[in-house]
Short mmCIF file of C-alpha atoms in Angstrom, two decimals:
data_model
loop_
_atom_site.label_atom_id
_atom_site.label_comp_id
_atom_site.label_asym_id
_atom_site.label_seq_id
_atom_site.Cartn_x
_atom_site.Cartn_y
_atom_site.Cartn_z
CA UNK A 117 -43.19 32.01 10.02
CA UNK A 118 -42.90 29.70 13.01
CA UNK A 119 -42.47 31.33 16.42
CA UNK A 120 -39.47 30.16 18.47
CA UNK A 121 -39.49 30.99 22.21
CA UNK A 122 -36.60 33.15 23.39
CA UNK A 123 -35.33 30.47 25.79
CA UNK A 124 -34.99 28.00 22.88
CA UNK A 125 -33.15 30.55 20.79
CA UNK A 126 -30.55 30.78 23.54
CA UNK A 127 -30.21 26.99 23.60
CA UNK A 128 -29.82 26.81 19.82
CA UNK A 129 -27.15 29.52 19.80
CA UNK A 130 -25.22 27.70 22.54
CA UNK A 131 -25.40 24.43 20.60
CA UNK A 132 -24.12 26.12 17.44
CA UNK A 133 -21.18 27.50 19.38
CA UNK A 134 -20.15 24.24 21.09
CA UNK A 135 -20.83 21.46 18.57
CA UNK A 136 -18.59 20.89 15.52
CA UNK A 137 -20.25 21.95 12.27
CA UNK A 138 -20.41 18.38 10.96
CA UNK A 139 -22.67 17.47 13.89
CA UNK A 140 -25.36 19.75 12.48
CA UNK A 141 -25.82 17.43 9.50
CA UNK A 142 -28.90 15.25 9.98
CA UNK A 143 -28.35 11.79 11.44
CA UNK A 144 -24.68 12.31 12.27
CA UNK A 145 -23.18 10.76 15.39
CA UNK A 146 -19.89 9.42 16.67
CA UNK A 147 -19.24 5.77 15.80
CA UNK A 148 -17.18 5.02 18.92
CA UNK A 149 -20.27 4.87 21.11
CA UNK A 150 -19.72 4.30 24.82
CA UNK A 151 -16.34 5.62 25.93
CA UNK A 152 -13.95 3.57 28.07
CA UNK A 153 -11.87 5.00 30.89
CA UNK A 154 -8.82 3.49 32.54
CA UNK A 155 -10.94 3.11 35.68
CA UNK A 156 -13.25 0.83 33.67
CA UNK A 157 -10.24 -1.32 32.77
CA UNK A 158 -8.76 -1.51 36.27
CA UNK A 159 -11.89 -1.26 38.42
CA UNK A 160 -12.68 -4.98 38.41
CA UNK A 161 -16.06 -4.78 36.71
CA UNK A 162 -14.66 -5.99 33.36
CA UNK A 163 -13.18 -9.43 32.72
CA UNK A 164 -10.25 -10.00 30.38
CA UNK A 165 -12.82 -11.28 27.88
CA UNK A 166 -14.81 -8.05 28.21
CA UNK A 167 -11.70 -5.92 27.68
CA UNK A 168 -10.61 -7.95 24.63
CA UNK A 169 -14.09 -7.58 23.16
CA UNK A 170 -14.03 -3.83 23.72
CA UNK A 171 -10.55 -3.70 22.19
CA UNK A 172 -11.82 -5.49 19.12
CA UNK A 173 -14.69 -3.00 18.90
CA UNK A 174 -12.29 -0.08 18.88
CA UNK A 175 -9.94 -1.88 16.47
CA UNK A 176 -12.77 -2.34 13.98
CA UNK A 177 -14.72 0.92 14.47
CA UNK A 178 -14.83 3.08 11.32
CA UNK A 179 -13.94 6.39 12.95
CA UNK A 180 -15.72 9.42 11.54
CA UNK A 181 -15.13 13.13 11.99
CA UNK A 182 -17.20 13.29 15.15
CA UNK A 183 -14.84 10.70 16.61
CA UNK A 184 -11.91 12.89 15.55
CA UNK A 185 -10.88 11.12 12.36
CA UNK A 186 -8.65 13.34 10.23
CA UNK A 187 -6.61 16.50 10.70
CA UNK A 188 -7.58 20.10 10.27
CA UNK A 189 -5.58 21.75 7.49
CA UNK A 190 -4.45 25.20 8.50
CA UNK A 191 -3.85 27.29 5.33
CA UNK A 192 -2.04 29.91 7.44
CA UNK A 193 0.77 27.37 7.98
CA UNK A 194 1.88 26.62 4.39
CA UNK A 195 5.05 24.85 5.59
CA UNK A 196 2.98 22.11 7.30
CA UNK A 197 5.41 21.94 10.20
CA UNK A 198 4.21 18.48 11.25
CA UNK A 199 4.40 16.08 8.33
CA UNK A 200 3.15 13.13 10.36
CA UNK A 201 0.39 14.47 12.63
CA UNK A 202 -1.85 17.50 12.37
CA UNK A 203 -1.96 20.20 9.70
CA UNK A 204 -1.66 17.76 6.82
CA UNK A 205 -3.24 18.86 3.54
CA UNK A 206 -5.81 16.41 2.20
CA UNK A 207 -5.74 14.94 -1.30
CA UNK A 208 -7.13 17.44 -3.82
CA UNK A 209 -8.41 19.37 -0.80
CA UNK A 210 -11.10 16.74 -0.17
CA UNK A 211 -10.93 17.51 3.55
CA UNK A 212 -10.69 13.87 4.63
CA UNK A 213 -8.00 11.60 3.15
CA UNK A 214 -4.40 12.09 2.09
CA UNK A 215 -3.15 8.49 1.48
CA UNK A 216 0.46 9.54 0.89
CA UNK A 217 1.82 10.24 4.37
CA UNK A 218 -1.14 8.90 6.29
CA UNK A 219 -4.80 9.77 6.65
CA UNK A 220 -5.32 6.55 4.74
CA UNK A 221 -7.85 4.57 6.80
CA UNK A 222 -10.91 4.77 9.05
CA UNK A 223 -10.20 1.58 11.00
CA UNK A 224 -7.22 -0.41 12.25
CA UNK A 225 -8.87 -3.39 10.58
CA UNK A 226 -8.40 -1.95 7.09
CA UNK A 227 -4.64 -2.49 7.31
CA UNK A 228 -4.85 -5.80 9.20
CA UNK A 229 -7.51 -7.88 7.46
CA UNK A 230 -5.93 -10.94 5.79
CA UNK A 231 -5.64 -14.10 7.90
CA UNK A 232 -4.41 -16.17 4.96
CA UNK A 233 -3.28 -15.24 1.49
CA UNK A 234 -2.60 -18.92 0.81
CA UNK A 235 -6.28 -19.72 0.23
CA UNK A 236 -8.53 -18.98 -2.71
CA UNK A 237 -10.51 -16.92 -1.98
CA UNK A 238 -8.34 -15.09 0.52
CA UNK A 239 -9.28 -15.78 4.15
CA UNK A 240 -10.24 -12.49 5.76
CA UNK A 241 -10.28 -11.85 9.48
CA UNK A 242 -9.46 -9.45 12.27
CA UNK A 243 -5.85 -8.67 13.10
CA UNK A 244 -4.22 -10.20 10.03
CA UNK A 245 -1.68 -8.85 7.58
CA UNK A 246 -2.34 -6.26 4.92
CA UNK A 247 -2.37 -7.02 1.22
CA UNK A 248 -0.22 -4.82 -1.03
CA UNK A 249 -3.05 -2.32 -1.45
CA UNK A 250 -2.85 -1.65 2.31
CA UNK A 251 0.83 -0.66 2.23
CA UNK A 252 1.51 2.53 4.15
CA UNK A 253 3.27 5.29 2.20
CA UNK A 254 5.28 6.93 4.94
CA UNK A 255 6.57 10.52 4.77
CA UNK A 256 7.90 10.82 1.21
CA UNK A 257 9.07 14.21 0.01
CA UNK A 258 9.63 13.14 -3.59
CA UNK A 259 7.68 10.72 -5.79
CA UNK A 260 8.78 10.60 -9.42
CA UNK A 261 6.17 8.31 -11.00
CA UNK A 262 7.05 9.19 -14.60
CA UNK A 263 10.81 8.79 -14.03
CA UNK A 264 11.46 12.41 -14.94
CA UNK A 265 14.92 11.97 -13.38
CA UNK A 266 15.62 9.19 -15.93
CA UNK A 267 16.68 6.68 -13.28
CA UNK A 268 15.09 3.75 -15.05
CA UNK A 269 12.58 3.34 -12.23
CA UNK A 270 9.94 5.36 -10.41
CA UNK A 271 11.70 7.15 -7.58
CA UNK A 272 10.30 7.29 -4.06
CA UNK A 273 12.22 8.51 -1.04
CA UNK A 274 9.79 7.59 1.73
CA UNK A 275 9.04 4.29 3.40
CA UNK A 276 6.69 1.71 1.88
CA UNK A 277 5.39 -0.55 4.65
CA UNK A 278 3.49 -3.81 4.29
CA UNK A 279 1.35 -4.28 7.44
CA UNK A 280 2.15 -7.36 9.62
CA UNK A 281 -0.33 -9.39 11.67
CA UNK A 282 -1.06 -9.14 15.41
CA UNK A 283 -1.09 -12.87 16.19
CA UNK A 284 1.05 -14.00 19.13
CA UNK A 285 2.02 -10.42 20.04
CA UNK A 286 1.89 -11.11 23.79
CA UNK A 287 4.76 -13.59 23.47
CA UNK A 288 6.86 -11.20 21.40
CA UNK A 289 6.25 -8.28 23.76
CA UNK A 290 7.07 -10.44 26.79
CA UNK A 291 10.35 -11.51 25.18
CA UNK A 292 11.23 -7.92 24.33
CA UNK A 293 10.66 -6.76 27.90
CA UNK A 294 12.81 -9.53 29.36
CA UNK A 295 15.58 -8.94 26.86
CA UNK A 296 15.54 -5.22 27.64
CA UNK A 297 15.84 -6.00 31.34
CA UNK A 298 18.83 -8.26 30.64
CA UNK A 299 20.59 -5.69 28.46
CA UNK A 300 20.07 -2.85 30.91
CA UNK A 301 21.54 -5.04 33.67
CA UNK A 302 24.60 -5.61 31.45
CA UNK A 303 24.83 -1.86 30.89
CA UNK A 304 24.85 -1.39 34.67
CA UNK A 305 27.57 -4.03 34.90
CA UNK A 306 29.69 -2.01 32.48
CA UNK A 307 29.08 1.13 34.56
CA UNK A 308 30.22 -0.62 37.74
CA UNK A 309 33.33 -2.00 36.05
CA UNK A 310 34.98 0.87 34.16
CA UNK A 311 37.13 0.07 31.13
CA UNK A 312 35.68 -3.44 30.93
CA UNK A 313 34.11 -4.56 27.67
CA UNK A 314 30.78 -6.22 28.41
CA UNK A 315 29.18 -8.51 25.83
CA UNK A 316 25.49 -7.76 25.32
CA UNK A 317 23.98 -11.24 25.27
CA UNK A 318 20.40 -12.16 26.06
CA UNK A 319 18.46 -15.33 25.21
CA UNK A 320 21.31 -16.51 22.96
CA UNK A 321 21.34 -13.30 20.91
CA UNK A 322 24.30 -10.93 20.83
CA UNK A 323 23.79 -7.17 20.48
CA UNK A 324 27.49 -6.29 20.39
CA UNK A 325 29.43 -4.85 23.31
CA UNK A 326 29.40 -1.85 25.63
CA UNK A 327 31.90 -0.29 28.00
CA UNK A 328 32.25 2.69 30.33
CA UNK A 329 35.40 4.74 30.75
CA UNK A 330 34.45 6.25 34.09
CA UNK A 331 32.56 9.17 32.59
CA UNK A 332 30.64 8.02 29.50
CA UNK A 333 29.40 4.84 27.85
CA UNK A 334 31.04 3.66 24.64
CA UNK A 335 28.20 2.35 22.45
CA UNK A 336 30.24 2.23 19.24
CA UNK A 337 29.98 -1.54 19.07
CA UNK A 338 26.29 -1.88 19.98
CA UNK A 339 24.63 -3.83 17.14
CA UNK A 340 21.08 -4.18 15.85
CA UNK A 341 19.48 -1.99 18.50
CA UNK A 342 19.41 1.63 19.63
CA UNK A 343 22.11 2.80 22.04
CA UNK A 344 19.59 2.89 24.90
CA UNK A 345 19.48 -0.95 24.70
CA UNK A 346 15.67 -1.05 24.67
CA UNK A 347 14.45 -3.99 22.58
CA UNK A 348 11.75 -2.74 20.24
CA UNK A 349 10.29 -5.78 18.46
CA UNK A 350 7.46 -3.95 16.68
CA UNK A 351 8.00 -1.99 13.48
CA UNK A 352 10.29 -3.01 10.62
CA UNK A 353 13.05 -0.75 11.93
CA UNK A 354 12.65 -1.72 15.58
CA UNK A 355 10.75 1.43 16.58
CA UNK A 356 8.19 0.28 19.17
CA UNK A 357 8.66 -1.55 22.46
CA UNK A 358 4.98 -2.47 22.94
CA UNK A 359 1.99 -2.72 20.65
CA UNK A 360 0.54 0.18 22.63
CA UNK A 361 3.61 2.23 21.72
CA UNK A 362 2.95 1.30 18.08
CA UNK A 363 -0.74 2.23 18.38
CA UNK A 364 0.08 5.70 19.68
CA UNK A 365 1.80 6.54 16.41
CA UNK A 366 -0.38 4.49 14.08
CA UNK A 367 -3.66 6.02 15.29
CA UNK A 368 -2.37 9.52 14.65
CA UNK A 369 -0.65 8.76 11.35
CA UNK A 370 -3.27 6.61 9.64
CA UNK A 371 -6.49 8.11 10.98
CA UNK A 372 -5.66 11.39 12.67
CA UNK A 373 -7.00 9.95 15.94
CA UNK A 374 -5.14 11.62 18.81
CA UNK A 375 -4.64 9.54 21.98
CA UNK A 376 -5.14 11.44 25.22
CA UNK A 377 -1.89 9.97 26.54
CA UNK A 378 -0.04 11.75 23.73
CA UNK A 379 -1.73 15.15 23.48
CA UNK A 380 -3.33 15.47 26.93
CA UNK A 381 -6.89 15.41 28.25
CA UNK A 382 -9.18 18.04 26.78
CA UNK A 383 -6.59 18.98 24.15
CA UNK A 384 -7.37 19.20 20.43
CA UNK A 385 -4.07 17.83 19.18
CA UNK A 386 -4.78 18.17 15.47
CA UNK A 387 -7.06 21.17 15.29
CA UNK A 388 -10.10 19.27 14.05
CA UNK A 389 -12.45 20.47 16.76
CA UNK A 390 -12.53 17.16 18.69
CA UNK A 391 -10.80 16.43 22.00
CA UNK A 392 -10.18 13.15 23.86
CA UNK A 393 -10.31 11.20 20.59
CA UNK A 394 -8.87 8.00 22.10
CA UNK A 395 -8.99 7.74 25.88
CA UNK A 396 -6.38 6.01 28.03
CA UNK A 397 -8.88 3.22 28.70
CA UNK A 398 -9.54 2.73 24.99
CA UNK A 399 -5.81 2.49 24.30
CA UNK A 400 -5.52 -0.07 27.10
CA UNK A 401 -8.31 -2.13 25.56
CA UNK A 402 -6.60 -1.92 22.16
CA UNK A 403 -3.33 -3.04 23.75
CA UNK A 404 -4.92 -6.07 25.40
CA UNK A 405 -6.86 -7.04 22.28
CA UNK A 406 -3.77 -6.80 20.08
CA UNK A 407 -1.64 -8.88 22.43
CA UNK A 408 -4.17 -11.51 23.46
CA UNK A 409 -4.65 -12.99 20.02
CA UNK A 410 -3.96 -16.61 19.19
CA UNK A 411 -0.41 -17.46 18.16
CA UNK A 412 0.65 -18.86 14.77
CA UNK A 413 0.81 -22.65 14.53
CA UNK A 414 2.84 -25.46 12.91
CA UNK A 415 0.91 -27.68 10.47
CA UNK A 416 3.59 -29.94 8.91
CA UNK A 417 3.71 -30.54 5.18
CA UNK A 418 5.56 -33.44 3.51
CA UNK A 419 9.31 -32.95 3.85
CA UNK A 420 8.97 -30.24 6.50
CA UNK A 421 10.98 -32.16 9.11
CA UNK A 422 14.10 -32.49 6.98
CA UNK A 423 13.43 -28.98 5.67
CA UNK A 424 13.75 -27.67 9.23
CA UNK A 425 17.09 -29.46 9.57
CA UNK A 426 18.30 -27.83 6.33
CA UNK A 427 16.91 -24.48 7.48
CA UNK A 428 19.33 -24.67 10.40
CA UNK A 429 22.21 -26.06 8.34
CA UNK A 430 22.12 -23.26 5.78
CA UNK A 431 22.39 -20.57 8.45
CA UNK A 432 18.82 -19.27 8.13
CA UNK A 433 18.31 -19.96 11.83
CA UNK A 434 21.21 -17.69 12.78
CA UNK A 435 18.82 -14.74 12.54
CA UNK A 436 15.47 -16.52 12.25
CA UNK A 437 15.91 -18.24 15.62
CA UNK A 438 13.25 -20.92 15.93
CA UNK A 439 12.64 -20.77 19.69
CA UNK A 440 13.08 -18.20 22.45
CA UNK A 441 12.10 -18.93 26.06
CA UNK A 442 10.69 -16.46 28.55
CA UNK A 443 11.75 -16.42 32.19
CA UNK A 444 8.17 -16.36 33.42
CA UNK A 445 4.73 -17.26 32.11
CA UNK A 446 3.32 -13.87 33.20
CA UNK A 447 2.78 -11.09 30.68
CA UNK A 448 2.13 -7.62 32.05
CA UNK A 449 0.37 -4.49 30.78
CA UNK A 450 1.51 -1.07 31.95
CA UNK A 451 0.42 2.53 31.77
CA UNK A 452 2.38 4.61 31.27
CA UNK A 453 4.48 1.99 29.51
CA UNK A 454 8.19 2.81 29.69
CA UNK A 455 10.66 1.25 27.31
CA UNK A 456 13.56 1.45 29.75
CA UNK A 457 11.55 0.20 32.74
CA UNK A 458 9.34 -2.69 31.61
CA UNK A 459 8.21 -3.52 35.15
CA UNK A 460 6.85 -0.03 35.91
CA UNK A 461 3.18 0.93 36.23
CA UNK A 462 1.68 -2.54 35.76
CA UNK A 463 -2.13 -2.49 35.88
CA UNK A 464 -2.90 -6.01 34.57
CA UNK A 465 -1.22 -9.36 33.97
CA UNK A 466 -2.12 -12.55 32.14
CA UNK A 467 -0.80 -16.10 32.01
CA UNK A 468 0.84 -16.78 28.64
CA UNK A 469 -0.19 -20.44 28.94
CA UNK A 470 -3.87 -19.52 29.17
CA UNK A 471 -6.46 -19.13 26.42
CA UNK A 472 -6.21 -17.64 23.86
CA UNK A 473 -2.36 -17.51 23.76
CA UNK A 474 -1.61 -21.04 25.02
CA UNK A 475 2.15 -20.86 24.69
CA UNK A 476 4.05 -24.05 25.54
CA UNK A 477 5.09 -24.37 29.18
CA UNK A 478 8.82 -24.84 29.86
CA UNK A 479 9.47 -26.45 33.27
CA UNK A 480 11.73 -24.29 35.40
CA UNK A 481 11.27 -21.26 33.15
CA UNK A 482 8.34 -19.59 31.43
CA UNK A 483 6.99 -20.47 28.01
CA UNK A 484 8.47 -21.31 24.62
CA UNK A 485 7.87 -18.82 21.82
CA UNK A 486 8.54 -19.94 18.23
CA UNK A 487 8.89 -16.66 16.31
CA UNK A 488 11.79 -17.66 14.01
CA UNK A 489 13.35 -14.26 14.71
CA UNK A 490 15.90 -12.58 16.99
CA UNK A 491 14.15 -9.21 17.54
CA UNK A 492 17.29 -7.51 16.21
CA UNK A 493 18.06 -5.28 13.21
CA UNK A 494 20.32 -6.55 10.42
CA UNK A 495 21.74 -5.03 7.26
CA UNK A 496 19.92 -6.62 4.33
CA UNK A 497 22.09 -5.17 1.57
CA UNK A 498 21.69 -2.38 -1.00
CA UNK A 499 19.09 -4.15 -3.13
CA UNK A 500 16.52 -3.99 -0.31
CA UNK A 501 17.56 -0.58 0.98
CA UNK A 502 14.96 2.15 1.20
CA UNK A 503 15.68 5.61 -0.17
CA UNK A 504 14.45 7.33 2.96
CA UNK A 505 17.75 9.04 3.63
CA UNK A 506 18.32 7.31 6.96
CA UNK A 507 21.38 5.39 8.23
CA UNK A 508 18.92 2.54 8.74
CA UNK A 509 17.78 2.42 5.09
CA UNK A 510 19.27 -1.06 4.58
CA UNK A 511 18.57 -2.31 8.10
CA UNK A 512 15.42 -4.18 9.11
CA UNK A 513 14.32 -6.08 12.18
CA UNK A 514 14.41 -9.80 11.42
CA UNK A 515 11.03 -10.82 10.06
CA UNK A 516 9.18 -13.27 12.29
CA UNK A 517 8.54 -16.32 10.14
CA UNK A 518 5.77 -17.91 12.21
CA UNK A 519 2.66 -17.75 10.04
CA UNK A 520 4.78 -17.06 6.93
CA UNK A 521 2.88 -19.58 4.78
CA UNK A 522 -0.21 -17.37 4.88
CA UNK A 523 1.24 -13.88 4.73
CA UNK A 524 2.33 -13.16 1.16
CA UNK A 525 3.47 -10.75 -0.17
CA UNK A 526 6.86 -10.79 1.56
CA UNK A 527 9.69 -8.48 2.59
CA UNK A 528 9.19 -5.13 4.30
CA UNK A 529 7.32 -3.63 1.35
CA UNK A 530 5.70 -6.72 -0.18
CA UNK A 531 7.99 -6.81 -3.20
CA UNK A 532 8.37 -10.63 -3.09
CA UNK A 533 5.26 -12.54 -4.16
CA UNK A 534 6.60 -15.98 -3.21
CA UNK A 535 8.81 -17.49 -0.51
CA UNK A 536 11.44 -18.44 -3.08
CA UNK A 537 11.61 -14.83 -4.29
CA UNK A 538 11.92 -13.63 -0.71
CA UNK A 539 14.87 -15.92 0.00
CA UNK A 540 16.57 -14.83 -3.22
CA UNK A 541 16.32 -11.17 -2.21
CA UNK A 542 18.31 -11.61 1.00
CA UNK A 543 21.61 -9.74 1.01
CA UNK A 544 23.96 -8.05 3.45
CA UNK A 545 24.13 -10.00 6.70
CA UNK A 546 21.94 -12.70 5.13
CA UNK A 547 23.90 -13.08 1.87
CA UNK A 548 25.77 -16.20 2.97
CA UNK A 549 22.61 -17.97 4.08
CA UNK A 550 21.00 -17.12 0.72
CA UNK A 551 24.05 -18.54 -1.10
CA UNK A 552 23.92 -21.68 1.03
CA UNK A 553 20.26 -22.11 0.10
CA UNK A 554 20.92 -21.51 -3.59
CA UNK A 555 23.73 -24.11 -3.60
CA UNK A 556 21.43 -26.85 -2.34
CA UNK A 557 19.90 -29.32 -4.82
CA UNK A 558 16.44 -28.22 -5.93
CA UNK A 559 14.74 -30.99 -3.96
CA UNK A 560 16.35 -29.76 -0.74
CA UNK A 561 15.42 -26.16 -1.47
CA UNK A 562 11.83 -27.36 -1.89
CA UNK A 563 12.02 -29.12 1.49
CA UNK A 564 13.01 -25.86 3.19
CA UNK A 565 10.12 -24.16 1.45
CA UNK A 566 7.83 -27.00 2.57
CA UNK A 567 8.95 -26.35 6.12
CA UNK A 568 8.19 -22.65 5.75
CA UNK A 569 4.79 -23.49 4.28
CA UNK A 570 4.08 -25.39 7.50
CA UNK A 571 4.25 -22.18 9.56
CA UNK A 572 0.61 -21.10 9.52
CA UNK A 573 -1.57 -18.36 10.94
CA UNK A 574 -4.25 -19.38 13.46
CA UNK A 575 -7.71 -20.18 12.19
CA UNK A 576 -10.35 -17.75 13.51
CA UNK A 577 -7.88 -15.77 15.62
CA UNK A 578 -10.58 -13.84 17.49
CA UNK A 579 -12.76 -16.91 18.17
CA UNK A 580 -14.67 -16.73 21.42
CA UNK A 581 -15.32 -12.99 21.21
CA UNK A 582 -18.66 -13.38 19.47
CA UNK A 583 -19.99 -12.00 16.21
CA UNK A 584 -20.66 -8.42 15.08
CA UNK A 585 -20.99 -6.08 18.02
CA UNK A 586 -23.39 -3.44 16.78
CA UNK A 587 -24.65 -1.54 13.77
CA UNK A 588 -23.29 1.99 13.67
CA UNK A 589 -26.46 3.12 11.85
CA UNK A 590 -28.66 2.23 14.82
#
């Protein structure tokens, strides 16, 4: 029997009390490595390049349980009071993954890994779309795979989400902030002029009308946006006003990684024995990496020019607006980021004309963004409606078509495997445009499709950031 000095016994007992049990397995360590603080981001010692590189590292890190990946299932709470974060049961009690309703990934990269699905083999890369196997299965309470209900189809009452790409996000976020500022100014105009109907127009897009009767706002006729008039361009339902706002929910849902800015410093938000799972600085780095990606590009195919003319003539451009122009070429990053006050708490800014974004300068204004979207929700008809039980089941934010040639499968859940199928599935507010397309001669339909096939994702979107950063086994 080996003798252990008393002083070492005390140390060992203390370690056993303070370190999660998984840490006692040989060779185990956190994969996140060096931790970033907000002071690191704002202190001046890191360049934008450095921050982007760190953001990519966090985006691609396979979080493990020492990082805080996963929830802790509490069997004393059989009702699982939080379906989306914390106290989620794992699949077959495996203690790690759930897949249906989150806990479905170790890295952000797993859901955003396809730069082009138009090549054989598929072009993989960082920050791309997700293939159908990466679809998120969001908060279902009933899945009838065997059609026990005899509907003629497998029933599912949650949300099935095909992951979009990150490319060009800075331009979209900048547009959303400016549009929000415009709409809130119009809301103030209605407040100052009681019983006057004010049209909610920004950047050529109408969001309905608003009025004030001297005591309350009438938002009955607000369209395609929440009543608070905050433009939320991220998420298929218009849920998130910045990519950081998206990340706060996605990190918790997909990986059980709790941001400090959500749960608080030193707080174990999901009961897994780990605190400070994603620091404020790490979320800032993620935000800057996500936004400062290259934008999609136009690589014309034969017939694309006339196809663009027909795209406008058929009414497709009514929602898929080709170009939106910012007021300024400056894009800002804030913490805390506030949807109803986009100018608050700015800690960094970048020039949208600079590398790697390189948006087109517009003299007398800011830059031109070519998203082929209006950042607004529209009713897409009953055939595309989810069975989530929400008033927004049939409503979706207009899909941004830039990069569309490379991002199959299409629609919110990936149900369309080709562009022609996607057009044919349009209903509701888009039904007339679909009919106009269908009534064209086949050769003209092909020209529109050739135009769409000219809207490409950027090659090597994270070029300039270097190769692999480190080996987690070192």
